[in-house]
XYZ file of C-alpha atoms in Angstrom:
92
model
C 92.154 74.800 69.719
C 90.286 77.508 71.851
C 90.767 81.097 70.762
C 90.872 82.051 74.359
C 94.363 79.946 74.531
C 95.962 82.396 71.513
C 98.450 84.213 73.216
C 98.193 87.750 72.660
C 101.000 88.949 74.722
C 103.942 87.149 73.483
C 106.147 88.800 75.716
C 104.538 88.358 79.132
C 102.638 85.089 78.115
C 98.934 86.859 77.946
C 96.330 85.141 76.492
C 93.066 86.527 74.033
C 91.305 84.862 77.403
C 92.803 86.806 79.630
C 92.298 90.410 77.664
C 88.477 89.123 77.292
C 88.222 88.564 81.085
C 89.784 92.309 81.662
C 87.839 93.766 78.824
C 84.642 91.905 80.274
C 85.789 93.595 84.233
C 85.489 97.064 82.891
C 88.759 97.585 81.140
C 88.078 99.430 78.612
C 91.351 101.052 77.652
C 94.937 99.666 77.554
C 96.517 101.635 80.154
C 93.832 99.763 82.832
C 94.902 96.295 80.547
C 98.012 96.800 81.259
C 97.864 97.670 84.499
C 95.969 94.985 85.371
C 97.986 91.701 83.531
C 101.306 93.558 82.430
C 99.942 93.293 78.873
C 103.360 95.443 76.704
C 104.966 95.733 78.984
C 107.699 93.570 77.850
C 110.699 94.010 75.507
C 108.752 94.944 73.020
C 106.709 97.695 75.140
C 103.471 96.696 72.966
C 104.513 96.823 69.397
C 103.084 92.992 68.645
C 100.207 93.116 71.680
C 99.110 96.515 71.110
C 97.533 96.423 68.400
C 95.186 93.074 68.920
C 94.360 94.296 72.256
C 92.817 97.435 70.671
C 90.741 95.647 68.527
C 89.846 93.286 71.143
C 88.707 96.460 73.040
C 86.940 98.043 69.758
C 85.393 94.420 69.127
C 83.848 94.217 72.984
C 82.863 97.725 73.300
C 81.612 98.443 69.451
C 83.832 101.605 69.257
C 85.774 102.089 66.413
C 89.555 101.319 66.638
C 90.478 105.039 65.917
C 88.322 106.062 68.986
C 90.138 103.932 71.611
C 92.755 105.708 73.342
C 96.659 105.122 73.253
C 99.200 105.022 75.890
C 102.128 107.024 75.439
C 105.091 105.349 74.036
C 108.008 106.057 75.892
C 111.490 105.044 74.506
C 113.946 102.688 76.490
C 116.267 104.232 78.368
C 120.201 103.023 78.099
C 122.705 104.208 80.436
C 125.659 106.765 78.959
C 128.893 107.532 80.643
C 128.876 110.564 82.226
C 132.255 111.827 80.267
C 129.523 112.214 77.586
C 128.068 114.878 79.205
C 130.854 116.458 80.264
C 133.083 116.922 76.295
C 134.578 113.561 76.940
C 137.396 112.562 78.159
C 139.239 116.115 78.400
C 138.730 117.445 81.844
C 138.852 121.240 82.834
């Protein structure tokens, strides 16, 4: 098997050959990854893909791991009734 045919991205079907082609375009971070191949930004926003990417991107660039930059996490969002807001279901 080729490395390059691991899937890194579980979620959005990314392969490590398709982080090394973005890594080896200038993307150097995973914002511009992810910008570039939706890289986590499926259900699991990055928790699995994350991590290899950054190391990928350590690995290419020789930085260390701790020096390459994070996005910012940003929980899901779910929607809430607005009677929530409001006390419930006792109305003034």
């Amino acid at each position: 098997m080729n490395h390059n045919d691991i899937i890194i991205c579980r979620c959005e079907d990314i392969t490590l050959g398709e982080i090394r082609e973005q890594i080896a375009q200038g993307k150097h971070t995973l914002e511009e990854i992810k910008r570039a191949c939706r890289s986590g930004m499926g259900p699991c926003q990055g928790r699995t893909c994350a991590p290899l990417i950054v190391s990928e991107i350590a690995k290419a660039t020789g930085k260390p791991v701790a020096q390459i930059p994070l996005p910012t996490f940003r929980p899901s969002t779910s929607p809430i009734k607005m009677a929530s807001l409001l006390g419930g279901d006792q109305h003034d």
